[in-house]
Amino acid sequence: MYSIQNNELTSMRWTDVINRINWDSKFSRDNYIIGFVDRFEGQLEVSMNAWKKETTDEEFIPQHRVLYIRHVDGEIVWDRRRRIDKIFYSGNSAFSELAFLH
């Protein structure tokens, strides 16, 4: 899960976000794209349905190379570097979403 460290919420791990999208009926894998870094080609994207998670697959993308997950409409729903998580609202997203209440 997430915790408070140095007065900031830690973000949910990307695997938790993927699992939520996979198993929660209010989300659909068809609507999400994974952004990742390829060692040779730089930053690339693949639809969540096309993402290969088996290590034996030739097109396997290691989890540590995943940078973000975005909705097909362009909205970033999880971003490792910017600590955005709009699936669980952990990390910086928790503060951003609550900021408008003040």
mmCIF file of N, CA and C in Angstrom:
data_model
loop_
_atom_site.group_PDB
_atom_site.id
_atom_site.type_symbol
_atom_site.label_atom_id
_atom_site.label_comp_id
_atom_site.label_asym_id
_atom_site.label_seq_id
_atom_site.Cartn_x
_atom_site.Cartn_y
_atom_site.Cartn_z
ATOM 1 N N MET A 1 0.821 -1.181 0.000
ATOM 2 C CA MET A 1 0.000 0.000 0.000
ATOM 3 C C MET A 1 0.868 1.248 0.000
ATOM 4 N N TYR A 2 0.426 2.309 0.640
ATOM 5 C CA TYR A 2 1.214 3.524 0.670
ATOM 6 C C TYR A 2 1.347 4.003 2.107
ATOM 7 N N SER A 3 2.336 4.856 2.342
ATOM 8 C CA SER A 3 2.581 5.375 3.677
ATOM 9 C C SER A 3 3.113 6.795 3.565
ATOM 10 N N ILE A 4 3.222 7.451 4.713
ATOM 11 C CA ILE A 4 3.765 8.806 4.728
ATOM 12 C C ILE A 4 5.253 8.721 5.030
ATOM 13 N N GLN A 5 6.078 9.331 4.180
ATOM 14 C CA GLN A 5 7.518 9.394 4.364
ATOM 15 C C GLN A 5 7.956 10.813 4.033
ATOM 16 N N ASN A 6 8.706 11.434 4.927
ATOM 17 C CA ASN A 6 9.193 12.802 4.702
ATOM 18 C C ASN A 6 8.050 13.764 4.381
ATOM 19 N N ASN A 7 6.942 13.624 5.103
ATOM 20 C CA ASN A 7 5.762 14.481 4.923
ATOM 21 C C ASN A 7 5.123 14.355 3.545
ATOM 22 N N GLU A 8 5.362 13.272 2.831
ATOM 23 C CA GLU A 8 4.716 13.032 1.539
ATOM 24 C C GLU A 8 4.164 11.618 1.532
ATOM 25 N N LEU A 9 3.042 11.451 0.873
ATOM 26 C CA LEU A 9 2.507 10.105 0.694
ATOM 27 C C LEU A 9 3.304 9.392 -0.383
ATOM 28 N N THR A 10 3.629 8.134 -0.147
ATOM 29 C CA THR A 10 4.289 7.356 -1.189
ATOM 30 C C THR A 10 3.237 6.889 -2.173
ATOM 31 N N SER A 11 3.625 6.712 -3.412
ATOM 32 C CA SER A 11 2.693 6.286 -4.450
ATOM 33 C C SER A 11 2.467 4.788 -4.398
ATOM 34 N N MET A 12 1.314 4.387 -4.906
ATOM 35 C CA MET A 12 1.040 2.969 -5.065
ATOM 36 C C MET A 12 1.997 2.421 -6.106
ATOM 37 N N ARG A 13 2.369 1.185 -5.921
ATOM 38 C CA ARG A 13 3.217 0.534 -6.917
ATOM 39 C C ARG A 13 2.406 0.332 -8.190
ATOM 40 N N TRP A 14 3.113 0.337 -9.285
ATOM 41 C CA TRP A 14 2.427 0.229 -10.567
ATOM 42 C C TRP A 14 1.700 -1.109 -10.680
ATOM 43 N N THR A 15 2.234 -2.169 -10.048
ATOM 44 C CA THR A 15 1.566 -3.478 -10.118
ATOM 45 C C THR A 15 0.208 -3.435 -9.425
ATOM 46 N N ASP A 16 0.087 -2.659 -8.350
ATOM 47 C CA ASP A 16 -1.207 -2.506 -7.681
ATOM 48 C C ASP A 16 -2.208 -1.810 -8.599
ATOM 49 N N VAL A 17 -1.728 -0.796 -9.311
ATOM 50 C CA VAL A 17 -2.587 -0.053 -10.236
ATOM 51 C C VAL A 17 -3.041 -0.966 -11.376
ATOM 52 N N ILE A 18 -2.112 -1.725 -11.947
ATOM 53 C CA ILE A 18 -2.445 -2.669 -13.024
ATOM 54 C C ILE A 18 -3.470 -3.691 -12.542
ATOM 55 N N ASN A 19 -3.248 -4.236 -11.363
ATOM 56 C CA ASN A 19 -4.193 -5.220 -10.826
ATOM 57 C C ASN A 19 -5.576 -4.622 -10.631
ATOM 58 N N ARG A 20 -5.640 -3.390 -10.170
ATOM 59 C CA ARG A 20 -6.943 -2.739 -9.988
ATOM 60 C C ARG A 20 -7.648 -2.568 -11.324
ATOM 61 N N ILE A 21 -6.908 -2.119 -12.341
ATOM 62 C CA ILE A 21 -7.505 -1.951 -13.668
ATOM 63 C C ILE A 21 -7.968 -3.303 -14.215
ATOM 64 N N ASN A 22 -7.179 -4.342 -13.975
ATOM 65 C CA ASN A 22 -7.526 -5.684 -14.462
ATOM 66 C C ASN A 22 -8.761 -6.268 -13.785
ATOM 67 N N TRP A 23 -8.911 -6.045 -12.488
ATOM 68 C CA TRP A 23 -9.918 -6.778 -11.730
ATOM 69 C C TRP A 23 -11.101 -5.965 -11.239
ATOM 70 N N ASP A 24 -11.006 -4.654 -11.251
ATOM 71 C CA ASP A 24 -12.121 -3.820 -10.802
ATOM 72 C C ASP A 24 -13.052 -3.575 -11.993
ATOM 73 N N SER A 25 -14.320 -3.892 -11.836
ATOM 74 C CA SER A 25 -15.269 -3.816 -12.954
ATOM 75 C C SER A 25 -15.510 -2.389 -13.458
ATOM 76 N N LYS A 26 -15.138 -1.371 -12.694
ATOM 77 C CA LYS A 26 -15.352 -0.010 -13.182
ATOM 78 C C LYS A 26 -14.238 0.459 -14.118
ATOM 79 N N PHE A 27 -13.225 -0.365 -14.327
ATOM 80 C CA PHE A 27 -12.147 -0.068 -15.267
ATOM 81 C C PHE A 27 -12.169 -1.089 -16.401
ATOM 82 N N SER A 28 -11.633 -0.706 -17.546
ATOM 83 C CA SER A 28 -11.521 -1.622 -18.683
ATOM 84 C C SER A 28 -10.112 -1.533 -19.262
ATOM 85 N N ARG A 29 -9.451 -2.662 -19.396
ATOM 86 C CA ARG A 29 -8.089 -2.701 -19.958
ATOM 87 C C ARG A 29 -8.030 -2.035 -21.326
ATOM 88 N N ASP A 30 -9.113 -2.091 -22.067
ATOM 89 C CA ASP A 30 -9.156 -1.508 -23.407
ATOM 90 C C ASP A 30 -8.902 -0.002 -23.392
ATOM 91 N N ASN A 31 -9.113 0.633 -22.252
ATOM 92 C CA ASN A 31 -9.031 2.082 -22.156
ATOM 93 C C ASN A 31 -7.691 2.615 -21.653
ATOM 94 N N TYR A 32 -6.683 1.742 -21.504
ATOM 95 C CA TYR A 32 -5.434 2.185 -20.893
ATOM 96 C C TYR A 32 -4.218 1.838 -21.746
ATOM 97 N N ILE A 33 -3.237 2.724 -21.673
ATOM 98 C CA ILE A 33 -1.989 2.590 -22.425
ATOM 99 C C ILE A 33 -0.831 2.696 -21.441
ATOM 100 N N ILE A 34 0.164 1.840 -21.615
ATOM 101 C CA ILE A 34 1.341 1.819 -20.746
ATOM 102 C C ILE A 34 2.501 2.503 -21.461
ATOM 103 N N GLY A 35 3.096 3.489 -20.803
ATOM 104 C CA GLY A 35 4.285 4.158 -21.321
ATOM 105 C C GLY A 35 5.508 3.569 -20.645
ATOM 106 N N PHE A 36 6.525 3.244 -21.419
ATOM 107 C CA PHE A 36 7.708 2.594 -20.856
ATOM 108 C C PHE A 36 8.958 3.029 -21.612
ATOM 109 N N VAL A 37 10.107 2.712 -21.039
ATOM 110 C CA VAL A 37 11.383 3.021 -21.678
ATOM 111 C C VAL A 37 11.951 1.739 -22.275
ATOM 112 N N ASP A 38 12.241 1.786 -23.571
ATOM 113 C CA ASP A 38 12.911 0.690 -24.258
ATOM 114 C C ASP A 38 14.408 1.007 -24.262
ATOM 115 N N ARG A 39 15.230 0.018 -24.007
ATOM 116 C CA ARG A 39 16.681 0.255 -23.934
ATOM 117 C C ARG A 39 17.252 0.811 -25.219
ATOM 118 N N PHE A 40 16.668 0.485 -26.341
ATOM 119 C CA PHE A 40 17.224 0.889 -27.628
ATOM 120 C C PHE A 40 16.426 2.000 -28.309
ATOM 121 N N GLU A 41 15.102 2.000 -28.134
ATOM 122 C CA GLU A 41 14.246 2.941 -28.853
ATOM 123 C C GLU A 41 13.746 4.114 -28.009
ATOM 124 N N GLY A 42 14.083 4.142 -26.733
ATOM 125 C CA GLY A 42 13.636 5.239 -25.877
ATOM 126 C C GLY A 42 12.227 5.021 -25.355
ATOM 127 N N GLN A 43 11.490 6.109 -25.180
ATOM 128 C CA GLN A 43 10.149 6.027 -24.613
ATOM 129 C C GLN A 43 9.146 5.560 -25.654
ATOM 130 N N LEU A 44 8.387 4.529 -25.293
ATOM 131 C CA LEU A 44 7.377 3.942 -26.178
ATOM 132 C C LEU A 44 6.082 3.738 -25.399
ATOM 133 N N GLU A 45 5.024 3.414 -26.131
ATOM 134 C CA GLU A 45 3.740 3.097 -25.519
ATOM 135 C C GLU A 45 3.196 1.804 -26.116
ATOM 136 N N VAL A 46 2.419 1.106 -25.306
ATOM 137 C CA VAL A 46 1.744 -0.104 -25.754
ATOM 138 C C VAL A 46 0.391 -0.159 -25.053
ATOM 139 N N SER A 47 -0.627 -0.634 -25.768
ATOM 140 C CA SER A 47 -1.938 -0.752 -25.121
ATOM 141 C C SER A 47 -1.842 -1.796 -24.013
ATOM 142 N N MET A 48 -2.636 -1.617 -23.003
ATOM 143 C CA MET A 48 -2.594 -2.550 -21.879
ATOM 144 C C MET A 48 -2.926 -3.968 -22.331
ATOM 145 N N ASN A 49 -3.785 -4.099 -23.321
ATOM 146 C CA ASN A 49 -4.123 -5.430 -23.825
ATOM 147 C C ASN A 49 -2.960 -6.096 -24.551
ATOM 148 N N ALA A 50 -2.068 -5.293 -25.143
ATOM 149 C CA ALA A 50 -0.937 -5.850 -25.883
ATOM 150 C C ALA A 50 0.302 -6.047 -25.008
ATOM 151 N N TRP A 51 0.272 -5.537 -23.774
ATOM 152 C CA TRP A 51 1.425 -5.630 -22.885
ATOM 153 C C TRP A 51 1.728 -7.085 -22.547
ATOM 154 N N LYS A 52 2.987 -7.468 -22.718
ATOM 155 C CA LYS A 52 3.427 -8.840 -22.438
ATOM 156 C C LYS A 52 4.089 -8.873 -21.073
ATOM 157 N N LYS A 53 3.519 -9.650 -20.148
ATOM 158 C CA LYS A 53 4.086 -9.708 -18.806
ATOM 159 C C LYS A 53 4.824 -11.005 -18.515
ATOM 160 N N GLU A 54 4.815 -11.931 -19.447
ATOM 161 C CA GLU A 54 5.556 -13.172 -19.273
ATOM 162 C C GLU A 54 7.017 -12.950 -19.632
ATOM 163 N N THR A 55 7.915 -13.290 -18.735
ATOM 164 C CA THR A 55 9.343 -13.042 -18.963
ATOM 165 C C THR A 55 9.888 -13.818 -20.149
ATOM 166 N N THR A 56 9.214 -14.863 -20.566
ATOM 167 C CA THR A 56 9.683 -15.659 -21.700
ATOM 168 C C THR A 56 9.232 -15.086 -23.038
ATOM 169 N N ASP A 57 8.321 -14.130 -23.002
ATOM 170 C CA ASP A 57 7.829 -13.514 -24.233
ATOM 171 C C ASP A 57 8.902 -12.612 -24.830
ATOM 172 N N GLU A 58 9.055 -12.651 -26.136
ATOM 173 C CA GLU A 58 10.069 -11.846 -26.819
ATOM 174 C C GLU A 58 9.822 -10.346 -26.637
ATOM 175 N N GLU A 59 8.564 -9.944 -26.500
ATOM 176 C CA GLU A 59 8.210 -8.530 -26.343
ATOM 177 C C GLU A 59 7.966 -8.150 -24.880
ATOM 178 N N PHE A 60 8.508 -8.916 -23.962
ATOM 179 C CA PHE A 60 8.351 -8.672 -22.525
ATOM 180 C C PHE A 60 8.879 -7.286 -22.142
ATOM 181 N N ILE A 61 8.116 -6.567 -21.313
ATOM 182 C CA ILE A 61 8.516 -5.256 -20.805
ATOM 183 C C ILE A 61 8.710 -5.394 -19.297
ATOM 184 N N PRO A 62 9.951 -5.269 -18.811
ATOM 185 C CA PRO A 62 10.166 -5.361 -17.361
ATOM 186 C C PRO A 62 9.420 -4.255 -16.624
ATOM 187 N N GLN A 63 8.903 -4.566 -15.463
ATOM 188 C CA GLN A 63 8.098 -3.614 -14.713
ATOM 189 C C GLN A 63 8.876 -2.361 -14.339
ATOM 190 N N HIS A 64 10.179 -2.478 -14.132
ATOM 191 C CA HIS A 64 10.951 -1.287 -13.743
ATOM 192 C C HIS A 64 11.105 -0.289 -14.895
ATOM 193 N N ARG A 65 10.725 -0.689 -16.099
ATOM 194 C CA ARG A 65 10.804 0.217 -17.252
ATOM 195 C C ARG A 65 9.502 0.994 -17.476
ATOM 196 N N VAL A 66 8.457 0.648 -16.736
ATOM 197 C CA VAL A 66 7.173 1.341 -16.891
ATOM 198 C C VAL A 66 7.269 2.735 -16.273
ATOM 199 N N LEU A 67 6.901 3.749 -17.054
ATOM 200 C CA LEU A 67 6.956 5.144 -16.612
ATOM 201 C C LEU A 67 5.597 5.679 -16.196
ATOM 202 N N TYR A 68 4.560 5.319 -16.974
ATOM 203 C CA TYR A 68 3.231 5.862 -16.698
ATOM 204 C C TYR A 68 2.161 4.964 -17.295
ATOM 205 N N ILE A 69 0.939 5.213 -16.863
ATOM 206 C CA ILE A 69 -0.248 4.592 -17.440
ATOM 207 C C ILE A 69 -1.193 5.745 -17.745
ATOM 208 N N ARG A 70 -1.719 5.755 -18.956
ATOM 209 C CA ARG A 70 -2.647 6.821 -19.321
ATOM 210 C C ARG A 70 -3.925 6.229 -19.887
ATOM 211 N N HIS A 71 -4.983 6.999 -19.760
ATOM 212 C CA HIS A 71 -6.273 6.644 -20.353
ATOM 213 C C HIS A 71 -6.186 6.968 -21.844
ATOM 214 N N VAL A 72 -6.977 6.316 -22.666
ATOM 215 C CA VAL A 72 -6.947 6.580 -24.110
ATOM 216 C C VAL A 72 -7.314 8.025 -24.442
ATOM 217 N N ASP A 73 -8.001 8.711 -23.531
ATOM 218 C CA ASP A 73 -8.327 10.124 -23.762
ATOM 219 C C ASP A 73 -7.134 11.043 -23.494
ATOM 220 N N GLY A 74 -6.000 10.469 -23.055
ATOM 221 C CA GLY A 74 -4.777 11.235 -22.835
ATOM 222 C C GLY A 74 -4.472 11.532 -21.379
ATOM 223 N N GLU A 75 -5.433 11.347 -20.487
ATOM 224 C CA GLU A 75 -5.206 11.653 -19.077
ATOM 225 C C GLU A 75 -4.251 10.640 -18.441
ATOM 226 N N ILE A 76 -3.196 11.143 -17.803
ATOM 227 C CA ILE A 76 -2.261 10.288 -17.072
ATOM 228 C C ILE A 76 -2.942 9.862 -15.780
ATOM 229 N N VAL A 77 -3.052 8.544 -15.565
ATOM 230 C CA VAL A 77 -3.686 8.053 -14.344
ATOM 231 C C VAL A 77 -2.661 7.530 -13.339
ATOM 232 N N TRP A 78 -1.444 7.240 -13.798
ATOM 233 C CA TRP A 78 -0.358 6.848 -12.904
ATOM 234 C C TRP A 78 0.949 7.255 -13.566
ATOM 235 N N ASP A 79 1.825 7.901 -12.809
ATOM 236 C CA ASP A 79 3.116 8.340 -13.329
ATOM 237 C C ASP A 79 4.161 8.170 -12.234
ATOM 238 N N ARG A 80 5.164 7.358 -12.511
ATOM 239 C CA ARG A 80 6.198 7.052 -11.522
ATOM 240 C C ARG A 80 6.982 8.308 -11.127
ATOM 241 N N ARG A 81 7.451 9.073 -12.089
ATOM 242 C CA ARG A 81 8.315 10.228 -11.802
ATOM 243 C C ARG A 81 7.570 11.369 -11.116
ATOM 244 N N ARG A 82 6.367 11.648 -11.574
ATOM 245 C CA ARG A 82 5.596 12.757 -11.003
ATOM 246 C C ARG A 82 4.746 12.329 -9.813
ATOM 247 N N ARG A 83 4.782 11.038 -9.506
ATOM 248 C CA ARG A 83 4.048 10.471 -8.371
ATOM 249 C C ARG A 83 2.550 10.754 -8.461
ATOM 250 N N ILE A 84 2.023 10.547 -9.653
ATOM 251 C CA ILE A 84 0.585 10.709 -9.885
ATOM 252 C C ILE A 84 -0.069 9.339 -9.788
ATOM 253 N N ASP A 85 -1.162 9.271 -9.078
ATOM 254 C CA ASP A 85 -1.939 8.040 -8.979
ATOM 255 C C ASP A 85 -3.407 8.409 -8.864
ATOM 256 N N LYS A 86 -4.116 8.350 -9.978
ATOM 257 C CA LYS A 86 -5.529 8.690 -9.996
ATOM 258 C C LYS A 86 -6.416 7.448 -9.947
ATOM 259 N N ILE A 87 -5.797 6.317 -9.654
ATOM 260 C CA ILE A 87 -6.563 5.085 -9.463
ATOM 261 C C ILE A 87 -6.845 4.897 -7.973
ATOM 262 N N PHE A 88 -5.795 5.006 -7.134
ATOM 263 C CA PHE A 88 -5.939 4.887 -5.684
ATOM 264 C C PHE A 88 -5.844 6.245 -4.976
ATOM 265 N N TYR A 89 -5.440 7.288 -5.696
ATOM 266 C CA TYR A 89 -5.216 8.619 -5.138
ATOM 267 C C TYR A 89 -4.178 8.590 -4.016
ATOM 268 N N SER A 90 -3.065 7.930 -4.294
ATOM 269 C CA SER A 90 -1.932 7.948 -3.380
ATOM 270 C C SER A 90 -0.907 8.942 -3.917
ATOM 271 N N GLY A 91 0.233 9.051 -3.264
ATOM 272 C CA GLY A 91 1.290 9.951 -3.725
ATOM 273 C C GLY A 91 0.813 11.383 -3.784
ATOM 274 N N ASN A 92 1.315 12.147 -4.722
ATOM 275 C CA ASN A 92 0.966 13.562 -4.857
ATOM 276 C C ASN A 92 -0.486 13.762 -5.264
ATOM 277 N N SER A 93 -1.110 12.768 -5.862
ATOM 278 C CA SER A 93 -2.497 12.896 -6.313
ATOM 279 C C SER A 93 -3.459 13.095 -5.158
ATOM 280 N N ALA A 94 -3.165 12.490 -4.024
ATOM 281 C CA ALA A 94 -4.047 12.644 -2.869
ATOM 282 C C ALA A 94 -4.129 14.103 -2.456
ATOM 283 N N PHE A 95 -2.998 14.788 -2.422
ATOM 284 C CA PHE A 95 -2.978 16.197 -2.049
ATOM 285 C C PHE A 95 -3.595 17.066 -3.136
ATOM 286 N N SER A 96 -3.333 16.755 -4.382
ATOM 287 C CA SER A 96 -3.854 17.549 -5.493
ATOM 288 C C SER A 96 -5.373 17.501 -5.533
ATOM 289 N N GLU A 97 -5.933 16.335 -5.334
ATOM 290 C CA GLU A 97 -7.389 16.192 -5.404
ATOM 291 C C GLU A 97 -8.079 16.874 -4.230
ATOM 292 N N LEU A 98 -7.420 16.943 -3.084
ATOM 293 C CA LEU A 98 -8.023 17.560 -1.911
ATOM 294 C C LEU A 98 -7.785 19.067 -1.857
ATOM 295 N N ALA A 99 -6.826 19.566 -2.621
ATOM 296 C CA ALA A 99 -6.450 20.979 -2.566
ATOM 297 C C ALA A 99 -7.606 21.906 -2.904
ATOM 298 N N PHE A 100 -8.498 21.519 -3.807
ATOM 299 C CA PHE A 100 -9.592 22.387 -4.212
ATOM 300 C C PHE A 100 -10.635 22.566 -3.104
ATOM 301 N N LEU A 101 -10.592 21.732 -2.077
ATOM 302 C CA LEU A 101 -11.567 21.826 -0.993
ATOM 303 C C LEU A 101 -11.300 22.999 -0.063
ATOM 304 N N HIS A 102 -10.086 23.513 -0.057
ATOM 305 C CA HIS A 102 -9.732 24.601 0.866
ATOM 306 C C HIS A 102 -10.114 25.938 0.337
#
